[in-house]
Short mmCIF file of C-alpha atoms and ligand atoms in Angstrom, two decimals:
data_model
loop_
_atom_site.label_atom_id
_atom_site.label_comp_id
_atom_site.label_asym_id
_atom_site.label_seq_id
_atom_site.Cartn_x
_atom_site.Cartn_y
_atom_site.Cartn_z
CA UNK A 1 18.85 2.78 -26.55
CA UNK A 2 17.64 6.13 -27.67
CA UNK A 3 14.25 7.21 -26.39
CA UNK A 4 12.54 7.29 -29.77
CA UNK A 5 13.49 3.38 -30.54
CA UNK A 6 10.82 2.85 -27.90
CA UNK A 7 7.95 1.59 -29.72
CA UNK A 8 4.71 3.49 -29.20
CA UNK A 9 1.06 2.27 -27.69
CA UNK A 10 -1.24 1.88 -30.76
CA UNK A 11 -4.80 0.75 -30.47
CA UNK A 12 -3.64 -2.66 -31.52
CA UNK A 13 -1.29 -2.61 -28.26
CA UNK A 14 -4.68 -1.57 -26.18
CA UNK A 15 -6.02 -4.81 -27.62
CA UNK A 16 -3.54 -6.90 -26.98
CA UNK A 17 -3.24 -5.81 -23.25
CA UNK A 18 -6.37 -6.47 -22.94
CA UNK A 19 -6.50 -9.74 -23.79
CA UNK A 20 -3.56 -10.39 -21.64
CA UNK A 21 -5.19 -8.77 -18.54
CA UNK A 22 -8.68 -8.59 -19.13
CA UNK A 23 -10.29 -5.33 -20.73
CA UNK A 24 -11.33 -3.87 -17.43
CA UNK A 25 -7.53 -3.58 -16.49
CA UNK A 26 -6.39 -1.59 -19.42
CA UNK A 27 -7.11 2.14 -19.45
CA UNK A 28 -6.08 4.39 -22.03
CA UNK A 29 -8.69 7.27 -21.29
CA UNK A 30 -6.69 10.55 -21.52
CA UNK A 31 -8.14 11.85 -18.02
CA UNK A 32 -6.99 8.72 -16.53
CA UNK A 33 -3.49 8.56 -18.31
CA UNK A 34 -3.10 11.87 -16.97
CA UNK A 35 -3.75 11.39 -12.97
CA UNK A 36 -1.88 8.37 -13.32
CA UNK A 37 1.36 10.43 -14.65
CA UNK A 38 2.26 12.79 -11.50
CA UNK A 39 3.33 12.08 -7.77
CA UNK A 40 3.48 14.62 -5.40
CA UNK A 41 6.50 16.38 -7.11
CA UNK A 42 4.66 19.49 -8.23
CA UNK A 43 3.80 19.20 -12.33
CA UNK A 44 5.50 22.90 -12.34
CA UNK A 45 8.56 21.15 -11.67
CA UNK A 46 8.84 19.21 -14.98
CA UNK A 47 10.07 21.34 -18.02
CA UNK A 48 7.22 19.11 -20.09
CA UNK A 49 4.15 17.04 -19.43
CA UNK A 50 4.93 13.13 -19.08
CA UNK A 51 1.96 11.39 -20.16
CA UNK A 52 1.60 7.77 -20.18
CA UNK A 53 -0.03 6.07 -23.04
CA UNK A 54 -1.67 3.46 -21.41
CA UNK A 55 -2.69 2.46 -17.58
CA UNK A 56 -2.80 -1.25 -16.60
CA UNK A 57 -4.09 -2.41 -13.27
CA UNK A 58 -2.54 -6.25 -12.81
CA UNK A 59 -4.54 -8.15 -10.42
CA UNK A 60 -1.92 -11.06 -9.84
CA UNK A 61 1.95 -11.76 -10.01
CA UNK A 62 1.01 -13.76 -13.30
CA UNK A 63 -0.41 -10.35 -15.16
CA UNK A 64 2.27 -8.79 -14.12
CA UNK A 65 4.80 -11.25 -15.80
CA UNK A 66 2.59 -11.63 -18.52
CA UNK A 67 2.53 -7.49 -19.44
CA UNK A 68 6.51 -7.33 -18.42
CA UNK A 69 6.90 -10.00 -21.50
CA UNK A 70 4.99 -8.04 -23.35
CA UNK A 71 6.80 -4.77 -23.17
CA UNK A 72 9.72 -6.17 -23.20
CA UNK A 73 9.27 -8.35 -26.50
CA UNK A 74 7.67 -5.07 -27.90
CA UNK A 75 10.12 -2.38 -26.64
CA UNK A 76 7.92 -0.70 -24.63
CA UNK A 77 8.74 1.58 -21.39
CA UNK A 78 6.83 0.39 -17.99
CA UNK A 79 6.75 2.60 -14.92
CA UNK A 80 5.41 0.94 -11.65
CA UNK A 81 3.44 3.31 -9.48
CA UNK A 82 2.40 3.14 -5.75
CA UNK A 83 0.10 5.47 -4.04
CA UNK A 84 1.94 8.39 -6.09
CA UNK A 85 2.57 10.04 -3.05
CA UNK A 86 6.79 9.99 -4.38
CA UNK A 87 8.71 13.15 -3.35
CA UNK A 88 11.48 12.44 -6.43
CA UNK A 89 9.01 12.14 -9.40
CA UNK A 90 9.91 7.98 -9.71
CA UNK A 91 6.64 7.49 -10.64
CA UNK A 92 6.29 9.63 -13.80
CA UNK A 93 6.17 7.72 -17.00
CA UNK A 94 9.22 9.63 -18.37
CA UNK A 95 9.34 8.07 -21.91
CA UNK A 96 5.74 7.58 -21.82
CA UNK A 97 4.30 3.85 -22.41
CA UNK A 98 2.65 1.52 -19.71
CA UNK A 99 2.14 2.53 -16.11
CA UNK A 100 1.89 -0.30 -13.93
CA UNK A 101 -0.50 0.31 -10.96
CA UNK A 102 -0.49 -1.84 -8.44
CA UNK A 103 -3.93 -0.51 -6.62
CA UNK A 104 -5.70 -3.73 -7.78
CA UNK A 105 -3.02 -5.85 -5.67
CA UNK A 106 -3.55 -5.26 -2.13
CA UNK A 107 -3.98 -8.42 0.02
CA UNK A 108 -2.25 -9.15 3.10
CA UNK A 109 -1.86 -12.47 2.34
CA UNK A 110 -0.79 -13.79 5.18
CA UNK A 111 0.61 -13.05 9.09
CA UNK A 112 2.93 -15.81 10.57
CA UNK A 113 2.86 -15.49 14.45
CA UNK A 114 5.39 -18.18 14.68
CA UNK A 115 7.83 -16.70 12.36
CA UNK A 116 7.11 -13.04 13.04
CA UNK A 117 6.07 -12.33 9.52
CA UNK A 118 3.31 -10.82 7.30
CA UNK A 119 3.14 -11.05 3.44
CA UNK A 120 1.74 -8.98 1.54
CA UNK A 121 1.13 -7.56 -1.91
CA UNK A 122 2.63 -4.16 -2.95
CA UNK A 123 -0.84 -1.88 -3.35
CA UNK A 124 -1.40 -2.43 0.30
CA UNK A 125 -1.31 0.66 2.44
CA UNK A 126 1.24 1.47 4.68
CA UNK A 127 -0.67 1.69 7.56
CA UNK A 128 -3.16 -1.02 7.05
CA UNK A 129 0.04 -3.54 7.45
CA UNK A 130 0.71 -1.58 10.71
CA UNK A 131 -2.83 -1.83 11.93
CA UNK A 132 -2.97 -5.48 10.90
CA UNK A 133 0.28 -5.85 12.81
CA UNK A 134 -0.87 -4.15 16.48
CA UNK A 135 -4.52 -6.19 16.28
CA UNK A 136 -2.15 -9.42 17.06
CA UNK A 137 -0.13 -7.22 19.67
CA UNK A 138 2.97 -7.27 16.92
CA UNK A 139 4.99 -3.93 15.69
CA UNK A 140 5.33 -3.40 12.27
CA UNK A 141 8.32 -0.70 12.21
CA UNK A 142 7.99 1.66 8.88
CA UNK A 143 6.10 4.27 9.63
CA UNK A 144 6.99 7.28 7.14
CA UNK A 145 4.76 10.22 7.25
CA UNK A 146 2.67 9.48 4.18
CA UNK A 147 1.58 5.84 5.64
CA UNK A 148 -1.60 6.63 5.63
CA UNK A 149 -1.81 6.83 1.74
CA UNK A 150 2.02 5.33 0.29
CA UNK A 151 2.13 1.77 -1.07
CA UNK A 152 4.43 -0.66 0.80
CA UNK A 153 5.54 -1.63 -2.59
CA UNK A 154 6.37 2.13 -3.21
CA UNK A 155 8.31 2.43 0.17
CA UNK A 156 10.41 -0.75 -0.65
CA UNK A 157 11.28 0.87 -4.11
CA UNK A 158 12.17 3.85 -2.39
CA UNK A 159 13.73 2.34 1.01
CA UNK A 160 11.26 4.89 2.80
CA UNK A 161 12.69 6.09 6.10
CA UNK A 162 9.88 7.99 8.32
CA UNK A 163 9.64 7.94 12.14
CA UNK A 164 11.57 5.21 13.76
CA UNK A 165 14.22 4.76 11.60
CA UNK A 166 16.64 5.96 14.51
CA UNK A 167 15.31 2.70 16.58
CA UNK A 168 14.21 0.58 13.87
CA UNK A 169 15.91 1.45 10.43
CA UNK A 170 14.35 2.02 7.16
CA UNK A 171 11.78 -0.41 5.26
CA UNK A 172 14.75 -2.36 3.78
CA UNK A 173 15.61 -3.36 7.83
CA UNK A 174 12.25 -5.08 7.87
CA UNK A 175 12.26 -6.50 4.46
CA UNK A 176 13.13 -10.40 4.75
CA UNK A 177 12.12 -11.34 1.21
CA UNK A 178 10.42 -10.21 -2.34
CA UNK A 179 8.87 -12.08 -5.21
CA UNK A 180 10.19 -9.88 -8.28
CA UNK A 181 9.28 -10.02 -11.60
CA UNK A 182 11.76 -9.17 -13.77
CA UNK A 183 12.16 -7.02 -17.01
CA UNK A 184 11.57 -9.93 -19.22
CA UNK A 185 8.45 -11.46 -17.07
CA UNK A 186 10.25 -13.82 -15.17
CA UNK A 187 9.04 -14.74 -11.52
CA UNK A 188 11.48 -15.04 -9.12
CA UNK A 189 12.08 -14.58 -4.89
CA UNK A 190 14.74 -13.65 -3.30
CA UNK A 191 15.29 -14.14 0.46
CA UNK A 192 13.01 -16.24 2.36
CA UNK A 193 11.38 -16.21 6.15
CA UNK A 194 15.00 -16.48 7.44
CA UNK A 195 16.42 -14.00 9.56
CA UNK A 196 19.88 -14.49 8.08
CA UNK A 197 21.22 -15.34 4.71
CA UNK A 198 24.72 -15.35 3.57
CA UNK A 199 24.38 -17.19 0.02
CA UNK A 200 25.51 -15.37 -2.58
CA UNK A 201 24.41 -11.84 -3.52
CA UNK A 202 21.44 -10.23 -1.11
CA UNK A 203 19.09 -9.36 -4.43
CA UNK A 204 16.39 -8.68 -2.00
CA UNK A 205 18.34 -5.54 -0.47
CA UNK A 206 19.40 -4.58 -4.13
CA UNK A 207 15.89 -4.48 -5.15
CA UNK A 208 14.98 -2.58 -1.98
CA UNK A 209 15.41 1.32 -3.09
CA UNK A 210 16.07 0.91 -6.74
CA UNK A 211 13.16 3.11 -7.44
CA UNK A 212 11.92 0.14 -10.14
CA UNK A 213 14.73 0.42 -12.49
CA UNK A 214 15.83 -3.37 -11.81
CA UNK A 215 12.42 -5.54 -10.97
CA UNK A 216 8.62 -5.17 -10.48
CA UNK A 217 7.88 -6.22 -6.77
CA UNK A 218 4.96 -8.45 -6.53
CA UNK A 219 4.91 -9.94 -2.92
CA UNK A 220 7.08 -8.56 -0.28
CA UNK A 221 7.44 -10.86 3.29
CA UNK A 222 8.24 -8.41 6.31
CA UNK A 223 9.59 -8.57 9.45
CA UNK A 224 7.84 -8.10 12.80
CA UNK A 225 8.48 -7.09 16.37
CA UNK A 226 6.77 -7.39 19.44
CA UNK A 227 4.75 -4.29 20.16
CA UNK A 228 5.81 -2.49 22.99
CA UNK A 229 3.39 -2.04 26.24
CA UNK A 230 3.51 1.61 26.41
CA UNK A 231 4.51 4.88 24.13
CA UNK A 232 4.92 8.18 25.11
CA UNK A 233 6.13 11.48 23.35
CA UNK A 234 7.86 14.17 24.65
CA UNK A 235 7.54 17.97 23.05
CA UNK A 236 10.83 20.05 23.77
CA UNK A 237 10.63 23.37 22.86
CA UNK A 238 14.07 25.02 22.65
CA UNK A 239 14.96 28.86 22.13
CA UNK A 240 16.83 28.47 18.86
CA UNK A 241 17.63 25.72 16.19
CA UNK A 242 21.41 25.25 17.16
CA UNK A 243 20.51 24.32 20.73
CA UNK A 244 17.58 21.88 19.37
CA UNK A 245 20.44 20.54 16.91
CA UNK A 246 23.07 20.24 19.64
CA UNK A 247 20.65 18.13 22.41
CA UNK A 248 19.52 15.56 19.88
CA UNK A 249 22.40 13.14 19.96
CA UNK A 250 22.67 13.46 24.00
CA UNK A 251 19.46 11.82 24.26
CA UNK A 252 21.69 8.43 23.38
CA UNK A 253 25.10 9.44 24.48
CA UNK A 254 23.96 10.77 27.95
CA UNK A 255 20.62 9.91 27.89
CA UNK A 256 21.76 6.07 27.52
CA UNK A 257 18.04 5.53 25.80
CA UNK A 258 17.40 4.85 21.93
CA UNK A 259 14.53 6.53 21.57
CA UNK A 260 11.72 5.08 18.89
CA UNK A 261 11.53 8.49 17.00
CA UNK A 262 13.69 12.19 17.15
CA UNK A 263 11.95 14.54 14.81
CA UNK A 264 13.00 18.15 14.45
CA UNK A 265 10.77 20.93 13.18
CA UNK A 266 11.84 24.72 13.05
CA UNK A 267 9.81 27.47 14.07
CA UNK A 268 8.47 28.54 10.51
CA UNK A 269 7.54 24.64 10.20
CA UNK A 270 5.58 25.06 13.48
CA UNK A 271 3.87 27.73 12.22
CA UNK A 272 2.90 26.16 9.04
CA UNK A 273 1.69 23.37 10.96
CA UNK A 274 -0.61 25.41 13.14
CA UNK A 275 -2.23 27.47 9.67
CA UNK A 276 -2.77 24.21 7.74
CA UNK A 277 -4.39 22.10 10.73
CA UNK A 278 -5.79 25.70 12.51
CA UNK A 279 -4.73 24.60 15.82
CA UNK A 280 -1.93 25.77 18.35
CA UNK A 281 0.75 24.27 19.43
CA UNK A 282 2.81 24.97 22.90
CA UNK A 283 5.59 27.16 22.81
CA UNK A 284 4.81 28.14 18.97
CA UNK A 285 7.23 31.24 19.13
CA UNK A 286 10.51 28.93 20.25
CA UNK A 287 13.14 29.01 18.07
CA UNK A 288 12.69 25.00 17.20
CA UNK A 289 10.81 21.82 18.51
CA UNK A 290 12.50 18.21 18.78
CA UNK A 291 9.52 15.30 19.59
CA UNK A 292 11.76 12.59 21.54
CA UNK A 293 9.25 9.18 21.48
CA UNK A 294 10.23 6.36 24.25
CA UNK A 295 8.71 3.25 24.31
CA UNK A 296 9.11 0.12 26.48
CA UNK A 297 7.10 -2.42 28.67
CA UNK A 298 7.89 -1.59 31.96
CA UNK A 299 5.84 1.69 33.03
CA UNK A 300 8.34 2.13 35.75
CA UNK A 301 11.56 2.14 33.60
CA UNK A 302 9.99 4.18 31.11
CA UNK A 303 9.11 6.75 33.88
CA UNK A 304 12.59 6.72 34.62
CA UNK A 305 13.62 7.24 31.44
CA UNK A 306 11.55 10.30 30.71
CA UNK A 307 12.76 12.01 34.04
CA UNK A 308 16.21 11.46 32.82
CA UNK A 309 15.38 12.75 29.40
CA UNK A 310 13.86 15.35 30.68
CA UNK A 311 16.10 16.84 33.20
CA UNK A 312 18.88 16.44 30.56
CA UNK A 313 16.70 18.44 28.74
CA UNK A 314 16.47 21.40 31.16
CA UNK A 315 20.22 21.15 31.61
CA UNK A 316 20.75 21.91 27.69
CA UNK A 317 18.68 24.75 27.26
CA UNK A 318 14.91 23.74 26.61
CA UNK A 319 12.45 25.96 27.56
CA UNK A 320 9.68 23.21 28.52
CA UNK A 321 8.98 19.34 28.17
CA UNK A 322 5.55 18.34 27.35
CA UNK A 323 4.58 14.83 27.60
CA UNK A 324 1.94 13.45 25.61
CA UNK A 325 0.97 10.16 27.19
CA UNK A 326 -2.09 9.39 25.83
CA UNK A 327 -3.63 8.70 22.37
CA UNK A 328 -5.16 12.06 21.73
CA UNK A 329 -2.37 14.48 22.80
CA UNK A 330 0.09 11.88 20.92
CA UNK A 331 -2.18 12.27 17.91
CA UNK A 332 -2.31 15.91 17.86
CA UNK A 333 1.54 16.16 17.95
CA UNK A 334 2.25 13.67 15.24
CA UNK A 335 -0.45 15.39 12.84
CA UNK A 336 1.53 18.87 13.21
CA UNK A 337 4.81 16.83 12.57
CA UNK A 338 3.32 14.84 10.08
CA UNK A 339 1.27 17.36 7.98
CA UNK A 340 4.26 19.67 7.06
CA UNK A 341 4.82 18.92 3.28
CA UNK A 342 1.40 19.19 2.77
CA UNK A 343 1.39 22.55 4.54
CA UNK A 344 3.95 23.58 2.33
CA UNK A 345 2.31 22.60 -0.89
CA UNK A 346 -0.64 24.57 0.02
CA UNK A 347 0.96 27.79 1.31
CA UNK A 348 3.72 28.35 -0.79
CA UNK A 349 3.14 28.96 -4.85
CA UNK A 350 6.17 27.42 -5.49
CA UNK A 351 8.75 25.11 -3.59
CA UNK A 352 11.64 22.56 -3.58
CA UNK A 353 11.37 19.85 -1.29
CA UNK A 354 14.85 18.61 -0.07
CA UNK A 355 15.77 15.22 1.61
CA UNK A 356 19.49 15.72 2.83
CA UNK A 357 21.25 13.47 4.47
CA UNK A 358 24.45 14.25 6.31
CA UNK A 359 26.44 12.63 9.56
CA UNK A 360 24.49 13.68 12.37
CA UNK A 361 27.14 15.96 13.96
CA UNK A 362 27.00 18.04 10.25
CA UNK A 363 23.35 19.04 11.04
CA UNK A 364 24.44 22.28 12.50
CA UNK A 365 27.08 22.75 9.41
CA UNK A 366 24.06 22.06 7.08
CA UNK A 367 21.33 24.11 8.24
CA UNK A 368 23.84 27.43 8.61
CA UNK A 369 24.65 26.88 4.95
CA UNK A 370 21.17 26.36 4.31
CA UNK A 371 20.47 29.69 5.76
CA UNK A 372 23.59 31.26 3.94
CA UNK A 373 21.69 30.59 0.38
CA UNK A 374 18.04 30.95 1.55
CA UNK A 375 19.12 34.56 2.39
CA UNK A 376 21.68 34.85 -0.55
CA UNK A 377 18.64 34.05 -3.03
CA UNK A 378 16.11 36.48 -1.41
CA UNK A 379 13.67 32.77 -0.30
CA UNK A 380 12.36 31.49 2.94
CA UNK A 381 13.29 28.22 4.04
CA UNK A 382 11.15 25.80 6.39
CA UNK A 383 13.59 22.87 8.03
CA UNK A 384 12.24 19.82 9.55
CA UNK A 385 13.08 16.22 9.51
CA UNK A 386 14.32 12.76 10.98
CA UNK A 387 16.92 14.49 13.09
CA UNK A 388 17.86 11.18 14.64
CA UNK A 389 19.20 10.10 11.32
CA UNK A 390 20.86 13.30 10.11
CA UNK A 391 18.09 13.45 7.46
CA UNK A 392 17.00 16.70 6.89
CA UNK A 393 13.96 17.76 4.91
CA UNK A 394 15.61 21.38 3.99
CA UNK A 395 12.81 23.03 1.97
CA UNK A 396 13.56 26.37 -0.40
CA UNK A 397 10.48 28.48 0.06
CA UNK A 398 9.12 31.31 -2.55
CA UNK A 399 7.02 33.39 -1.05
CA UNK A 400 5.31 34.58 -4.31
CA UNK A 401 5.51 34.15 -7.96
CA UNK A 402 9.12 34.34 -9.47
CA UNK A 403 9.18 33.76 -13.10
CA UNK A 404 13.00 32.63 -12.80
CA UNK A 405 12.11 30.49 -9.83
CA UNK A 406 13.49 27.35 -11.45
CA UNK A 407 16.84 29.01 -12.64
CA UNK A 408 17.35 29.99 -8.65
CA UNK A 409 16.26 26.55 -7.21
CA UNK A 410 19.08 25.14 -9.67
CA UNK A 411 21.34 27.52 -8.84
CA UNK A 412 20.62 27.29 -5.13
CA UNK A 413 20.66 23.21 -5.46
CA UNK A 414 23.93 23.31 -7.18
CA UNK A 415 25.37 25.37 -4.10
CA UNK A 416 23.39 22.90 -1.61
CA UNK A 417 24.30 19.55 -3.22
CA UNK A 418 28.05 20.21 -3.46
CA UNK A 419 28.11 21.41 -0.08
CA UNK A 420 26.08 18.48 1.52
CA UNK A 421 28.91 16.27 -0.66
CA UNK A 422 31.40 18.09 0.90
CA UNK A 423 30.57 17.36 4.82
CA UNK A 424 30.47 13.55 3.94
CA UNK A 425 26.48 13.84 3.09
CA UNK A 426 24.43 12.94 -0.24
CA UNK A 427 21.16 13.73 -1.73
CA UNK A 428 18.37 12.06 -0.31
CA UNK A 429 17.93 9.82 2.79
CA UNK A 430 14.40 8.41 1.61
CA UNK A 431 12.50 9.95 -0.65
CA UNK A 432 15.13 8.77 -3.66
CA UNK A 433 16.57 10.35 -6.77
CA UNK A 434 13.75 9.41 -9.42
CA UNK A 435 13.80 12.27 -12.06
CA UNK A 436 14.17 15.23 -9.80
CA UNK A 437 17.90 14.18 -8.79
CA UNK A 438 19.24 11.93 -11.24
CA UNK A 439 21.32 14.94 -12.99
CA UNK A 440 23.07 15.49 -9.82
CA UNK A 441 23.92 11.71 -8.72
CA UNK A 442 27.83 12.39 -10.31
CA UNK A 443 28.07 14.49 -7.62
CA UNK A 444 28.24 12.36 -5.02
CA UNK A 445 29.23 8.93 -7.20
CA UNK A 446 32.64 8.85 -8.35
CA UNK A 447 32.71 7.50 -12.31
CA UNK A 448 33.48 4.02 -11.08
CA UNK A 449 30.64 3.90 -9.28
CA UNK A 450 28.48 5.38 -12.10
CA UNK A 451 29.88 2.67 -14.12
CA UNK A 452 28.82 0.02 -12.00
CA UNK A 453 25.14 1.57 -11.56
CA UNK A 454 24.70 1.42 -15.72
CA UNK A 455 26.21 -2.52 -15.51
CA UNK A 456 23.43 -3.37 -12.69
CA UNK A 457 20.83 -1.71 -14.76
CA UNK A 458 21.84 -3.47 -18.38
CA UNK A 459 22.12 -7.03 -15.77
CA UNK A 460 18.64 -6.75 -15.37
CA UNK A 461 17.10 -4.44 -17.89
CA UNK A 462 19.32 -4.91 -20.89
CA UNK A 463 16.55 -3.51 -22.96
CA UNK A 464 16.19 -0.10 -20.76
CA UNK A 465 12.18 -0.64 -20.39
CA UNK A 466 12.12 -0.50 -17.00
CA UNK A 467 11.22 2.78 -15.55
CA UNK A 468 13.84 4.28 -17.96
CA UNK A 469 15.07 8.24 -17.00
CA UNK A 470 15.26 7.79 -13.37
CA UNK A 471 18.06 7.65 -10.95
CA UNK A 472 20.76 7.66 -13.59
CA UNK A 473 21.64 9.77 -16.44
CA UNK A 474 22.09 7.29 -18.75
CA UNK A 475 21.49 9.54 -22.31
CA UNK A 476 23.58 6.89 -24.50
CA UNK A 477 21.12 4.48 -23.54
CA UNK A 478 17.92 6.16 -23.56
C1 FAD B 501 3.05 14.60 2.90
C2 FAD B 501 3.94 13.31 2.48
C3 FAD B 501 5.03 12.96 3.28
C4 FAD B 501 6.15 11.80 3.16
N1 FAD B 501 6.78 11.39 4.35
C5 FAD B 501 7.75 10.67 3.83
C6 FAD B 501 8.52 9.74 4.86
O1 FAD B 501 8.17 10.21 6.42
N2 FAD B 501 9.74 9.38 4.87
C7 FAD B 501 9.79 8.76 3.72
O2 FAD B 501 10.52 8.04 3.37
N3 FAD B 501 9.12 9.01 2.77
C8 FAD B 501 8.14 9.91 2.75
N4 FAD B 501 7.04 10.70 1.55
C9 FAD B 501 7.45 10.59 0.44
C10 FAD B 501 6.68 9.22 -0.44
O3 FAD B 501 5.50 9.17 0.44
C11 FAD B 501 7.59 7.58 -0.02
O4 FAD B 501 8.78 7.77 -0.98
C12 FAD B 501 6.36 6.32 -0.20
O5 FAD B 501 7.71 5.61 -0.36
C13 FAD B 501 6.20 6.45 -1.90
O6 FAD B 501 5.20 5.37 -1.83
P1 FAD B 501 3.77 5.52 -3.31
O7 FAD B 501 3.38 4.10 -2.82
O8 FAD B 501 3.47 6.47 -3.13
O9 FAD B 501 5.07 5.24 -4.61
P2 FAD B 501 4.91 5.89 -5.64
O10 FAD B 501 5.01 7.38 -5.49
O11 FAD B 501 3.84 5.46 -6.45
O12 FAD B 501 6.23 5.44 -6.14
C14 FAD B 501 7.56 5.29 -5.69
C15 FAD B 501 8.49 5.12 -6.59
O13 FAD B 501 8.45 3.51 -6.38
C16 FAD B 501 8.33 2.93 -7.70
N5 FAD B 501 7.17 1.28 -7.41
C17 FAD B 501 6.31 1.59 -6.98
N6 FAD B 501 5.60 0.82 -6.24
C18 FAD B 501 6.58 -0.55 -7.00
C19 FAD B 501 6.51 -2.16 -7.03
N7 FAD B 501 5.50 -2.62 -6.62
N8 FAD B 501 7.90 -2.07 -7.65
C20 FAD B 501 8.67 -2.37 -8.23
N9 FAD B 501 9.04 -0.28 -7.92
C21 FAD B 501 7.46 0.28 -8.04
C22 FAD B 501 7.55 3.74 -8.70
O14 FAD B 501 8.54 3.31 -9.66
C23 FAD B 501 8.35 4.68 -8.26
O15 FAD B 501 9.81 4.86 -8.59
C24 FAD B 501 5.88 11.48 2.24
C25 FAD B 501 5.80 12.03 0.41
C26 FAD B 501 4.29 12.84 1.13
C27 FAD B 501 3.75 13.50 0.31
#
């Protein structure tokens, strides 16, 4: 199926969509269509403008089902959209058509204290789920840095990670069940409130991370946990990147603690955070910082853990160990960590934010190769990320405009992705493939895997109407 085989959205289409879900839930206004056609990958990244032909705002699962059935019958492409904070172009309407926004489906339907679950619609902002759970003394473990803005539906579609993955896993680890609307409009549930399920294929977790290419998620049941009684963060400056990275795995292997977070920031990242927030961080001239978060219920056990990890830090070259044990200092610390992507967007005219993941033992090689490549191409780098998961946000920065910037990024990423694959890594740990990385999928997937991906896609979406052009480069079918 080629791109021109899709039907255009006409005035009549808009009228029919309005009849299906109400006039106020359909917009063909150009300004709105543009506003809903981008995520946080900058517009300059794309070779052309990809603009939705119409934006729809369903209020119920029935609305979504009716929309999908209509789009499938008329062969109109549909791009689901959460909050548009994605960093891979997943919500960009590559083939035009309908953008399906979930901003009106934002109900927290139920918090079930007996089963420790929370059931939500896809348009709920991630942080609202955290707060709702906390009010009941419970923990929702998903914690992407974008959590104040991102929607849970987008987190599920990307299998978002974040700051607590080292202990609790990615969003998918919290997903027990999904209500999904298939591309032909069929509504079905995958999974349930049960903690185990060995009945057939695990479709719920096939949908998790499928980037809106297989089904549209309309309800989500998430697992909750007891909220730890006390949390403290250690900010640990090291003289250089190598010593910080070398230390990170020792927290678990020698300190015998699973931290709830273990984050890394290099010197340029620290400086960017300071500039962006107009603040100073301790030891801001250090080569790199780790943030190590510990949590528990028994204050004495936690104090012991802190002391043991602190001693270990000093034994392995830490310059200092700062303890943030109250909300204000912890918030300041995390604000610095969480603002880094935005700081890059604010201060660099051109950049590429990458999301590489490697076995943790290979991080030093990845860092060294990044430096080598940035030096080779005359660029800057700022690296930070989830060091406990081997997931490094390697960021390629252009200090000034260069007309050939796209060719340079392409050449650099060609080398960097190949190197990452050669050390057992892959293209993305949490931001996804989307439109940005789909041409590189063959670097990390062999022909048999690519064929399976195509077949799975066709099994769910034989007409290729759901988020076409994403994740898989599928030229013969688009
Ligand atoms: C400053 C900043 C910090 C970030 N930090 C992190 C981080 O720590 N960890 C992390 O993992 N990511 C992070 N991200 C990336 C981004 O926030 C996540 O990928 C997030 O999960 C996207 O959610 P969203 O609601 O914005 O989705 P969108 O960007 O709108 O969409 C993302 C994808 O989900 C699909 N989709 C959305 N809703 C549905 C649905 N209901 N059904 C099916 N498909 C759907 C879309 O089609 C698209 O493919 C960060 C981004 C920024 C800008």
